[in-house]
Coordinates of N, CA and C in Angstrom, one line a residue:
X1443 N -16.5 -5.1 19.5 CA -17.3 -6.2 20.1 C -16.6 -7.5 19.2
X1444 N -16.4 -8.6 19.5 CA -15.6 -9.8 19.4 C -16.5 -10.4 17.7
X1445 N -16.2 -11.2 16.9 CA -16.6 -11.9 16.0 C -16.4 -13.1 16.1
X1446 N -17.1 -14.0 16.1 CA -17.4 -15.6 16.7 C -17.0 -16.2 15.2
X1447 N -16.0 -17.0 14.8 CA -16.0 -17.1 13.2 C -16.7 -18.7 13.3
X1448 N -17.1 -19.1 14.9 CA -17.8 -20.4 14.6 C -17.3 -21.7 13.8
X1449 N -17.9 -22.0 12.8 CA -17.1 -23.0 11.8 C -16.5 -22.9 10.4
X1450 N -16.6 -21.1 10.4 CA -15.8 -20.2 9.3 C -14.2 -20.5 9.4
X1451 N -13.5 -20.2 8.4 CA -12.0 -20.6 8.5 C -11.7 -19.1 7.7
X1452 N -12.4 -18.5 7.0 CA -12.2 -17.0 6.3 C -13.1 -16.1 6.3
X1453 N -12.5 -15.1 6.5 CA -13.0 -13.9 6.7 C -13.0 -12.5 5.6
X1454 N -13.4 -11.9 5.2 CA -13.0 -10.9 4.3 C -13.6 -9.2 5.0
X1455 N -13.2 -8.3 5.1 CA -13.1 -6.9 5.6 C -13.1 -6.1 4.6
X1456 N -14.1 -5.1 4.7 CA -14.6 -3.7 3.7 C -14.9 -2.4 4.4
X1457 N -14.8 -1.5 4.0 CA -15.3 -0.4 5.0 C -14.8 1.1 4.7
X1458 N -15.0 1.7 5.4 CA -14.7 3.5 5.2 C -14.2 4.1 6.5
X1459 N -13.3 5.1 6.6 CA -13.2 5.7 7.4 C -12.9 7.1 6.8
X1460 N -13.4 8.3 7.8 CA -13.1 9.6 7.7 C -11.8 10.0 8.1
X1461 N -11.1 9.1 8.8 CA -9.7 9.7 9.4 C -8.9 8.9 8.7
X1462 N -7.7 9.2 8.1 CA -6.7 8.7 7.2 C -5.6 9.5 7.7
X1463 N -5.3 9.9 9.0 CA -3.9 9.8 9.4 C -3.3 8.8 10.1
X1464 N -4.1 8.0 10.4 CA -3.6 6.6 11.0 C -3.7 5.6 10.4
X1465 N -2.9 5.0 9.4 CA -3.6 3.7 8.2 C -3.7 2.7 9.0
X1466 N -3.4 2.4 10.0 CA -3.4 1.1 10.7 C -4.8 0.4 11.2
X1467 N -5.0 -0.5 10.6 CA -6.3 -1.7 12.0 C -5.7 -2.8 11.6
X1468 N -6.0 -3.5 12.3 CA -5.5 -4.5 13.4 C -6.6 -5.5 13.3
X1469 N -6.1 -6.7 12.8 CA -7.1 -8.3 13.2 C -6.3 -8.7 14.4
X1470 N -7.2 -8.6 15.6 CA -6.5 -9.2 16.7 C -7.5 -10.7 16.9
X1471 N -6.5 -11.7 17.6 CA -7.5 -13.2 17.7 C -7.4 -13.6 19.4
X1472 N -8.3 -14.4 19.2 CA -8.1 -15.1 20.8 C -9.3 -16.5 20.8
X1473 N -8.5 -16.8 21.5 CA -9.2 -18.4 22.3 C -10.3 -18.3 22.7
X1474 N -10.6 -17.2 23.7 CA -11.4 -17.4 24.8 C -12.6 -16.1 25.0
X1475 N -11.9 -15.0 23.9 CA -12.9 -13.8 24.1 C -12.0 -13.0 25.2
X1476 N -11.0 -13.2 26.1 CA -10.4 -12.6 27.0 C -9.3 -12.1 26.6
X1477 N -8.1 -12.7 26.4 CA -7.0 -12.5 26.0 C -7.0 -12.9 24.5
X1478 N -6.2 -11.2 23.9 CA -6.3 -11.0 22.7 C -5.1 -10.7 22.0
X1479 N -4.4 -11.4 20.7 CA -3.3 -11.2 20.4 C -3.3 -10.9 18.9
X1480 N -2.2 -10.0 18.4 CA -2.0 -9.6 17.3 C -1.5 -10.6 16.2
X1481 N -0.1 -11.8 16.8 CA 0.4 -12.5 15.5 C 1.9 -12.6 16.6
X1482 N 2.7 -13.4 16.2 CA 4.2 -13.5 17.0 C 5.1 -12.5 16.7
X1483 N 5.3 -11.9 17.9 CA 6.1 -10.8 18.1 C 5.1 -9.5 17.9
X1484 N 3.9 -9.6 18.1 CA 3.1 -8.3 18.0 C 3.2 -8.0 16.1
X1485 N 3.5 -9.3 15.5 CA 3.7 -8.8 13.9 C 1.6 -8.8 14.0
X1486 N 1.5 -7.7 13.6 CA -0.2 -7.7 13.4 C -0.6 -8.1 11.5
X1487 N -1.5 -8.4 11.4 CA -2.2 -8.1 10.1 C -2.6 -6.6 10.0
X1488 N -2.1 -5.5 8.8 CA -2.6 -4.6 9.0 C -3.4 -4.4 8.0
X1489 N -4.6 -3.9 7.7 CA -5.2 -3.6 7.0 C -4.7 -1.9 6.7
X1490 N -4.7 -2.3 5.0 CA -4.2 -0.9 4.9 C -5.5 0.3 4.6
X1491 N -5.5 1.4 4.5 CA -6.6 2.5 4.8 C -5.9 3.4 3.6
X1492 N -6.7 3.3 2.7 CA -5.7 4.3 1.3 C -6.8 5.6 1.8
X1493 N -5.8 6.8 1.0 CA -6.1 8.3 1.3 C -7.4 8.6 1.3
X1494 N -8.3 7.9 0.4 CA -9.8 8.0 0.5 C -10.2 7.3 1.7
X1495 N -10.1 6.7 2.4 CA -10.2 6.3 3.6 C -11.1 4.6 3.1
X1496 N -10.9 4.2 2.1 CA -11.4 2.7 1.9 C -10.4 1.9 1.9
X1497 N -11.1 0.7 2.3 CA -10.1 -0.7 2.9 C -11.1 -1.7 2.5
X1498 N -10.0 -2.6 2.3 CA -10.4 -4.1 2.0 C -9.2 -5.1 2.6
X1499 N -9.6 -6.2 3.2 CA -8.6 -7.1 3.2 C -9.6 -8.8 3.8
X1500 N -8.8 -9.7 3.9 CA -9.1 -11.0 3.8 C -8.1 -11.7 4.4
X1501 N -8.6 -12.7 5.6 CA -7.8 -13.4 6.7 C -8.5 -14.7 6.5
X1502 N -7.0 -15.8 6.7 CA -7.6 -17.0 6.7 C -7.5 -17.2 8.4
X1503 N -8.6 -17.2 9.1 CA -8.8 -17.4 10.5 C -8.6 -18.5 11.3
X1504 N -7.5 -19.1 12.4 CA -7.7 -20.5 12.8 C -8.6 -20.2 14.2
X1505 N -8.1 -18.9 15.2 CA -8.5 -19.3 16.4 C -10.1 -18.8 16.3
X1506 N -10.7 -19.1 17.0 CA -12.5 -19.1 17.2 C -12.9 -17.9 17.0
X1507 N -12.3 -16.7 17.6 CA -12.6 -15.1 18.1 C -11.9 -14.2 17.4
X1508 N -12.2 -13.4 16.9 CA -11.3 -12.3 16.1 C -12.0 -10.6 16.5
X1509 N -10.8 -9.8 16.7 CA -11.8 -8.3 16.8 C -10.8 -7.3 15.9
X1510 N -11.4 -6.3 15.5 CA -10.9 -4.9 14.7 C -10.5 -4.4 15.9
X1511 N -9.1 -3.9 15.8 CA -8.4 -2.8 16.6 C -7.7 -2.0 15.8
X1512 N -8.3 -0.4 16.4 CA -7.8 0.7 15.4 C -7.8 1.8 16.3
X1513 N -6.5 2.0 16.6 CA -5.7 3.0 17.9 C -6.1 4.5 17.1
X1514 N -6.3 5.4 18.0 CA -6.1 6.7 17.0 C -5.2 7.6 17.8
X1515 N -4.4 7.3 16.6 CA -3.5 7.8 17.8 C -3.0 9.7 17.0
X1516 N -4.0 10.2 15.8 CA -4.2 11.3 16.0 C -5.1 12.2 16.8
X1517 N -5.8 11.4 17.7 CA -6.9 12.7 18.0 C -7.8 12.9 17.6
X1518 N -8.1 12.8 16.5 CA -9.4 13.1 15.7 C -10.4 12.0 15.9
X1519 N -11.2 13.0 15.8 CA -12.8 12.1 15.8 C -12.9 11.6 14.4
X1520 N -13.5 10.4 14.5 CA -13.4 9.7 13.5 C -14.7 8.5 13.2
X1521 N -15.2 8.6 12.4 CA -16.4 7.5 12.0 C -15.7 6.4 10.9
X1522 N -15.7 5.2 11.3 CA -15.2 4.2 11.0 C -16.8 3.0 10.8
X1523 N -16.7 2.7 9.6 CA -17.6 1.6 8.8 C -16.9 0.6 8.5
X1524 N -17.3 -0.7 9.2 CA -16.9 -1.6 8.7 C -17.7 -2.7 8.5
X1525 N -17.8 -3.9 7.4 CA -18.6 -4.9 6.9 C -17.8 -5.7 7.1
X1526 N -18.3 -7.3 7.1 CA -17.6 -8.5 7.3 C -18.5 -9.3 6.9
X1527 N -18.1 -10.2 6.0 CA -18.8 -11.6 6.2 C -17.9 -13.1 5.8
X1528 N -18.1 -13.6 6.6 CA -17.3 -14.9 7.0 C -17.5 -16.3 6.0
X1529 N -16.6 -16.7 5.6 CA -16.8 -17.5 4.4 C -16.4 -18.9 5.1

């Protein structure tokens, strides 16, 4: 689901996953909550997941809405815990 940034311009993420086969977690941006993009030329901001499954990232956000995208290319079941705080 989307995160409405409101008047906040920064967001910090942290969490854990039990599927470390695919190390890409993307931040996607939207002006309207319908059309989503990952940035110029599909060069997404990637949050790197370590071998233990822990991750952390922070981002300066201009569009009013963001969401987290996590493609599961391994086909494995996954539990992903994500926390965030807007700054």
